[in-house]
Coordinates of N, CA and C in Angstrom, one line a residue:
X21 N -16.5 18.5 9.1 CA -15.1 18.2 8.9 C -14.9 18.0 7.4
X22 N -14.2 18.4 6.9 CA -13.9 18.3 5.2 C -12.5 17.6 4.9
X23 N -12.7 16.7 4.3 CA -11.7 15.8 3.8 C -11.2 16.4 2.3
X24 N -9.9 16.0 1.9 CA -9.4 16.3 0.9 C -10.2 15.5 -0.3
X25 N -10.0 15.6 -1.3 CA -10.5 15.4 -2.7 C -9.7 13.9 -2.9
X26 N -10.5 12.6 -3.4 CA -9.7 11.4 -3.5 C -8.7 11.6 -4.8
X27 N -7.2 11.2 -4.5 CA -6.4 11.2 -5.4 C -6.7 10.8 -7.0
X28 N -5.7 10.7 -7.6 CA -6.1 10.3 -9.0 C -5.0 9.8 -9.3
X29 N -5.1 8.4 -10.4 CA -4.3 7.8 -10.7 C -3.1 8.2 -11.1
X30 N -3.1 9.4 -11.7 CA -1.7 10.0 -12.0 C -0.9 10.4 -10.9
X31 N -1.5 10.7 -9.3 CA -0.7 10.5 -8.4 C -0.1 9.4 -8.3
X32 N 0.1 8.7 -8.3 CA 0.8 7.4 -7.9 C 1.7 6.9 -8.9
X33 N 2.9 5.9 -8.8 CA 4.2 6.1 -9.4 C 3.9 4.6 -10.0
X34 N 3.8 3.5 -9.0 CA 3.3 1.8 -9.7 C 2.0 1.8 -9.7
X35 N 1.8 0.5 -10.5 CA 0.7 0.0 -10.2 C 0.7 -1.1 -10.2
X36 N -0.5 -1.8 -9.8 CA -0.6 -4.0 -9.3 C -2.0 -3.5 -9.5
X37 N -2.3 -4.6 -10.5 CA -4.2 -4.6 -10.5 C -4.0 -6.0 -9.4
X38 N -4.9 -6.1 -8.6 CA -5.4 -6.9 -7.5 C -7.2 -7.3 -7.4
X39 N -7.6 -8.5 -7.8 CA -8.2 -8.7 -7.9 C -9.6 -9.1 -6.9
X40 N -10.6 -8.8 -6.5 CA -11.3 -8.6 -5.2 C -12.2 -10.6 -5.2
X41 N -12.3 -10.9 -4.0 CA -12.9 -11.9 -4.3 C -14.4 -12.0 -3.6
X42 N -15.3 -13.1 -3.3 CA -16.5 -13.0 -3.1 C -16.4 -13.0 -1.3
X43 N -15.5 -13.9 -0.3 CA -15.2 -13.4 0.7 C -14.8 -12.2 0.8
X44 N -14.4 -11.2 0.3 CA -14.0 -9.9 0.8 C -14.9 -8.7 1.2
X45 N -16.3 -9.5 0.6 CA -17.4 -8.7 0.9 C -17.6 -8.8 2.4
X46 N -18.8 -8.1 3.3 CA -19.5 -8.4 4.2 C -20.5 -8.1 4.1
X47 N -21.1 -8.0 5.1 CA -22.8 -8.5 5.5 C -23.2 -7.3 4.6
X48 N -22.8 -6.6 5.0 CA -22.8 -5.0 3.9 C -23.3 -4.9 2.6
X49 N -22.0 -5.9 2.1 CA -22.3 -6.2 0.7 C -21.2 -5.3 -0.2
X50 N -20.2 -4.3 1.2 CA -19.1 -4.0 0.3 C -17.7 -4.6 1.1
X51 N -16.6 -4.1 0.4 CA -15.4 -4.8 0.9 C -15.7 -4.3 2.4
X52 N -14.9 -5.8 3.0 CA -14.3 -5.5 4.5 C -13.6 -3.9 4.6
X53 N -13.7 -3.9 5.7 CA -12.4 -3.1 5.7 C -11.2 -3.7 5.9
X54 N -10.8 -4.6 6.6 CA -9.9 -5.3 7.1 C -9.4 -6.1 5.3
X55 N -10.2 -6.0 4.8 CA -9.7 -6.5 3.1 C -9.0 -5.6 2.7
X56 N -9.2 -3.9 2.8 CA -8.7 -2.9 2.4 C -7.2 -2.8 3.0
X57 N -7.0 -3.1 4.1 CA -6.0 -3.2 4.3 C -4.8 -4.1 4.1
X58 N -5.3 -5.6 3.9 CA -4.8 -6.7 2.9 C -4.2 -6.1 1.4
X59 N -5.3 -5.1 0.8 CA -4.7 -5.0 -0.7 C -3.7 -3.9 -0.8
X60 N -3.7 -3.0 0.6 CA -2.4 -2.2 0.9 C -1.2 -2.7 0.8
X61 N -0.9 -3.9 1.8 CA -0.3 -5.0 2.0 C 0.4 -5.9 0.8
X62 N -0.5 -5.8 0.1 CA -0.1 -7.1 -1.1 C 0.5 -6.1 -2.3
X63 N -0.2 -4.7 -2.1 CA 0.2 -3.8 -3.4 C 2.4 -3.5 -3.1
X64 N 2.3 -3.6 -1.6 CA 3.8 -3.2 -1.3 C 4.3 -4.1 -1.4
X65 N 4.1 -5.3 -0.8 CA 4.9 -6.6 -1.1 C 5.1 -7.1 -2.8
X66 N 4.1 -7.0 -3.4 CA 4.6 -7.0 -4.8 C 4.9 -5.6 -5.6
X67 N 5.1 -4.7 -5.5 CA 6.3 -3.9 -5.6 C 7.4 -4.4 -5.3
X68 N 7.7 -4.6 -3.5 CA 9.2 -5.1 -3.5 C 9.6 -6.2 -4.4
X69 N 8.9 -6.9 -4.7 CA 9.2 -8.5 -5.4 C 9.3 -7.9 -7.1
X70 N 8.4 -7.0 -7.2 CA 8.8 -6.2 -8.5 C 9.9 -5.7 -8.6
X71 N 10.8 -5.6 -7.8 CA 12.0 -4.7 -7.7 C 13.1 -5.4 -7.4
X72 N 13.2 -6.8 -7.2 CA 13.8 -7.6 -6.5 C 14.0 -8.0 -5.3
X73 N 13.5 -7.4 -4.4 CA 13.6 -7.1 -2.5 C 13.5 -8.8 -2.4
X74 N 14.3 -9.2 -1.7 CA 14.0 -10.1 -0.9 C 13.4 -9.8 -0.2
X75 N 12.2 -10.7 0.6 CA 11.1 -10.5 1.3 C 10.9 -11.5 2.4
X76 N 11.7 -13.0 2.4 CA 11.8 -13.9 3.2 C 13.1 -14.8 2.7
X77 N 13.6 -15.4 3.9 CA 15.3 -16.5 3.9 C 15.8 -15.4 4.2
X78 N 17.2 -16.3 4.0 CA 18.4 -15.7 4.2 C 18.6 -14.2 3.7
X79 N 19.2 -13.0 4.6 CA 19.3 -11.9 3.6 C 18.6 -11.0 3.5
X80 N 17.2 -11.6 4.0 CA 16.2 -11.0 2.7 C 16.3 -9.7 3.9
X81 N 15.3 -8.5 3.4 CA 14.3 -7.1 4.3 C 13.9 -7.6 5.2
X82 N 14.4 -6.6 6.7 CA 13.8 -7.4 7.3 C 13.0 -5.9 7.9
X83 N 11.4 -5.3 7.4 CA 11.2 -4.2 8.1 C 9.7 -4.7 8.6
X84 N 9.7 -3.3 9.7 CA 8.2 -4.0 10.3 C 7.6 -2.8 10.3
X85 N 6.0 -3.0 10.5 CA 5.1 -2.1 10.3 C 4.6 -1.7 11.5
X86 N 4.9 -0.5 11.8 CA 4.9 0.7 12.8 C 3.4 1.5 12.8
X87 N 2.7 1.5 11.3 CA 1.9 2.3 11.6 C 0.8 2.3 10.3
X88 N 0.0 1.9 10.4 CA -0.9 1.9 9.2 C -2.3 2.6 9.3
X89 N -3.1 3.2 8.2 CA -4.5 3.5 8.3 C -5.0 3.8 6.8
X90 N -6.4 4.0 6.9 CA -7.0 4.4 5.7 C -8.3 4.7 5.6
X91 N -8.7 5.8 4.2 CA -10.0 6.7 4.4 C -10.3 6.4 3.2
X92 N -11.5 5.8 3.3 CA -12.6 5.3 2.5 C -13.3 6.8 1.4
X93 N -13.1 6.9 0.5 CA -13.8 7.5 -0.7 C -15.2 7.1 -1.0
X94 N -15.2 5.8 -1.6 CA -16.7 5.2 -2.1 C -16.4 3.9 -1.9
X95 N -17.9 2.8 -2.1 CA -17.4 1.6 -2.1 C -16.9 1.0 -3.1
X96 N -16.2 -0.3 -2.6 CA -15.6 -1.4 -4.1 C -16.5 -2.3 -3.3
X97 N -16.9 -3.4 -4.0 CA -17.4 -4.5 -3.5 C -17.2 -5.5 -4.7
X98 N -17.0 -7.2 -4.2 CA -16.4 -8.2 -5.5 C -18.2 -8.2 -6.4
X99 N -17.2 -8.4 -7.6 CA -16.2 -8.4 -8.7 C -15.3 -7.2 -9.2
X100 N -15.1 -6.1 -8.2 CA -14.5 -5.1 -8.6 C -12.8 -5.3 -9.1
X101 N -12.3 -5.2 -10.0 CA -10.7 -5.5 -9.8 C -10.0 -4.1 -9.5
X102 N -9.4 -4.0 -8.7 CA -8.7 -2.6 -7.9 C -7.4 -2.9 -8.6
X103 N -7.4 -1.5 -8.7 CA -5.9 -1.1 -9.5 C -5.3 0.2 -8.1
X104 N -4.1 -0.6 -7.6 CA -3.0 -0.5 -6.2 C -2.5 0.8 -6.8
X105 N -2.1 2.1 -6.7 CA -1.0 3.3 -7.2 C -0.1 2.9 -5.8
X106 N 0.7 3.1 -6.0 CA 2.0 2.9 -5.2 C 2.4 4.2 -5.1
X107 N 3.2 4.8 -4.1 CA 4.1 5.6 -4.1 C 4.8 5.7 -2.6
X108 N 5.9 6.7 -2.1 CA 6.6 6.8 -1.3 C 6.4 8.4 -0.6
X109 N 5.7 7.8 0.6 CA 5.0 9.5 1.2 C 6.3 10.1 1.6
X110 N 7.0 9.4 2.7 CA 8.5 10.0 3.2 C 9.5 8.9 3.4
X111 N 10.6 9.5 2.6 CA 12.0 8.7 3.2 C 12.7 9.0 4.3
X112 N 13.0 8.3 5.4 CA 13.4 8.4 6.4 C 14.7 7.7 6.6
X113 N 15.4 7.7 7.3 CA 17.3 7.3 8.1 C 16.3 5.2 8.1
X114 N 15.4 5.5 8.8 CA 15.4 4.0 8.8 C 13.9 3.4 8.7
X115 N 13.3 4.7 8.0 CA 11.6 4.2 7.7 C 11.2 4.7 6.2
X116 N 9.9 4.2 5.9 CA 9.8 4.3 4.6 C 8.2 4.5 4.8
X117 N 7.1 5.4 4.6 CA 5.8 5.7 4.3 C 5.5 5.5 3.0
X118 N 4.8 4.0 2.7 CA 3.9 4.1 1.5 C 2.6 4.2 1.8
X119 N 2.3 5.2 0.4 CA 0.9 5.3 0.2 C 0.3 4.7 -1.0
X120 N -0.7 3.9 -0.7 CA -1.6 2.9 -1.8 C -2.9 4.3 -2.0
X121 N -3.1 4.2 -3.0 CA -4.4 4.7 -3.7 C -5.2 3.4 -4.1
X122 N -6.3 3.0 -4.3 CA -6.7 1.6 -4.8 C -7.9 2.6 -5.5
X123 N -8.3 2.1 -6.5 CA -9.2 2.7 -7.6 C -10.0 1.4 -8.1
X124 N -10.9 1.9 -8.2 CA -12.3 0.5 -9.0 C -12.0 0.5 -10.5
X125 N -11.9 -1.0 -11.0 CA -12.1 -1.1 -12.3 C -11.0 0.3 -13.2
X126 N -11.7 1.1 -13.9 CA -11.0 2.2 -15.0 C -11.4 3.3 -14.0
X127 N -11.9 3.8 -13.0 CA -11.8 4.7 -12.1 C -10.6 5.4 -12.1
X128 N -11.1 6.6 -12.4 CA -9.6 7.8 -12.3 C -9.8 8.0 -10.5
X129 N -10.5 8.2 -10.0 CA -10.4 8.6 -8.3 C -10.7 7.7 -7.5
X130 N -9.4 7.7 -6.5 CA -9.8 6.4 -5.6 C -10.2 6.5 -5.0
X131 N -10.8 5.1 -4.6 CA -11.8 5.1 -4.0 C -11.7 4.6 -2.0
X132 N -10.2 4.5 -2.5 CA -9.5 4.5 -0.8 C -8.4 4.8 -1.1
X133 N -7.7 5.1 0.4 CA -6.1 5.5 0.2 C -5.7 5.9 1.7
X134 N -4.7 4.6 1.7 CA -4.1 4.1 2.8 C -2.8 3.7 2.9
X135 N -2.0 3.8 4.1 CA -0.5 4.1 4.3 C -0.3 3.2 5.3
X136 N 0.7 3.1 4.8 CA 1.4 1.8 5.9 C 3.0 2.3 5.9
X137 N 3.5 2.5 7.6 CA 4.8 2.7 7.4 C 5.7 1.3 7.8
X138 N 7.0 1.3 7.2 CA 7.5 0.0 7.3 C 9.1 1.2 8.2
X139 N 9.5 0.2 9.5 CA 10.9 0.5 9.7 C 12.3 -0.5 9.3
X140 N 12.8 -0.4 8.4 CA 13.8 -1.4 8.7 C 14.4 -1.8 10.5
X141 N 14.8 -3.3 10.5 CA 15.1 -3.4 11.4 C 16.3 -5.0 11.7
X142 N 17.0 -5.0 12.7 CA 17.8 -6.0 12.9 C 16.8 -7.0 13.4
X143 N 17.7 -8.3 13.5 CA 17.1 -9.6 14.3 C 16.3 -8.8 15.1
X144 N 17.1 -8.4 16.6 CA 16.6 -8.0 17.8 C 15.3 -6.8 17.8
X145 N 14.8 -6.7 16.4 CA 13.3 -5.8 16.1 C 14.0 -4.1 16.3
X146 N 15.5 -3.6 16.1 CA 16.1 -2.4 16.5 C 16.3 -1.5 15.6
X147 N 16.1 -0.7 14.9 CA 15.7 0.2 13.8 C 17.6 0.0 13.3
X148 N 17.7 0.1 11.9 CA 18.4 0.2 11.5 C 18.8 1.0 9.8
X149 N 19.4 1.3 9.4 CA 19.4 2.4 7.8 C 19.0 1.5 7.4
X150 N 17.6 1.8 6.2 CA 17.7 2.0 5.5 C 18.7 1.1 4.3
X151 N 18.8 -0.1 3.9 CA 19.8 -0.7 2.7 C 20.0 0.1 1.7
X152 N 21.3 0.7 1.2 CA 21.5 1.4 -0.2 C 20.6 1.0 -1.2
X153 N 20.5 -0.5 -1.8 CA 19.5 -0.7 -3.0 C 18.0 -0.7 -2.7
X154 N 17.5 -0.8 -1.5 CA 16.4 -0.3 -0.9 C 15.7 1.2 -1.3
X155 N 17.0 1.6 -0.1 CA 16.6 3.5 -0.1 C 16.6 3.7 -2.0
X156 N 17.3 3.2 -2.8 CA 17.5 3.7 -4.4 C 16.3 3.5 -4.9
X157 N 15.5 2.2 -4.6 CA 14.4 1.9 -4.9 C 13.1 2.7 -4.7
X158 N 13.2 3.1 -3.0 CA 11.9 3.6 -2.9 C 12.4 4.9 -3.4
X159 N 13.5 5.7 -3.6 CA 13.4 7.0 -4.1 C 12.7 7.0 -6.0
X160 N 12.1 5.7 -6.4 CA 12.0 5.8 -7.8 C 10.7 6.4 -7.2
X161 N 10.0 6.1 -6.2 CA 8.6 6.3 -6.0 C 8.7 7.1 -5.0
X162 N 9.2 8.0 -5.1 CA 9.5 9.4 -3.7 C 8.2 9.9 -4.3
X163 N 7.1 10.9 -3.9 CA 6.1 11.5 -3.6 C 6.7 12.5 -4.0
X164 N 6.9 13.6 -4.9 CA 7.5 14.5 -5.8 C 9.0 14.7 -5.9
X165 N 9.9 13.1 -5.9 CA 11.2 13.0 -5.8 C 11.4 12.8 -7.7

């Protein structure tokens, strides 16, 4: 089976350096995986907070995550500091696909690269559009928008 070539930092639109810690390792001696998916996590939530998104209270986004995964390149293991690329795989009516690249240290190729889809949604967890200053936002990081 042949996998594509790991991205490169010029793919990706933001960035969040994210720092690895000495729990994130395992027995291994490289990151969890389950860490790798945390710094997906933290790379999109500080975007939104980068951008203003309310994220909790009153008001704030309220979307939920429908669908996530990710494919390992090479290892990071702590003291590595990972640098997050951000971008926006697809805009949808009431979903949004980001894709994180995470790269080691000054690494031009990441070394993972994982997606996480978010759907907006009401109280009652019921898909809903998309917010105008939302959708404006993730179109800065559209995937050749």
């Amino acid at each position: 089976m042949s996998r594509p070539a790991p991205a490169r930092r010029a793919d990706y639109a933001a960035f969040f350096a994210i720092p690895t810690r000495w729990e994130d390792n395992d027995a291994y001696g490289h990151l969890n995986n389950a860490a790798y998916h945390s710094f997906i996590d933290t790379a999109v939530t500080l975007w939104q907070l980068d951008r203003g998104i309310a994220i909790e209270g009153e008001g704030a986004l309220r979307s939920l995550v429908v669908e996530n995964g990710c494919t390992y390149h090479a290892e990071a293991r702590f003291p590595d500091l990972l640098h997050a690329g951000l971008r926006c795989g697809h805009l949808g009516r009431s979903s949004a696909r980001f894709e994180v690249g995470l790269f080691r240290n000054d690494g031009e190729s990441a070394c993972a690269e994982g997606f996480v889809v978010h759907v907006a949604a009401d109280a009652d967890n019921r898909p809903v559009p998309i917010p105008p200053d939302y959708r404006a936002a993730l179109e800065t990081i559209l995937r050749g928008g």
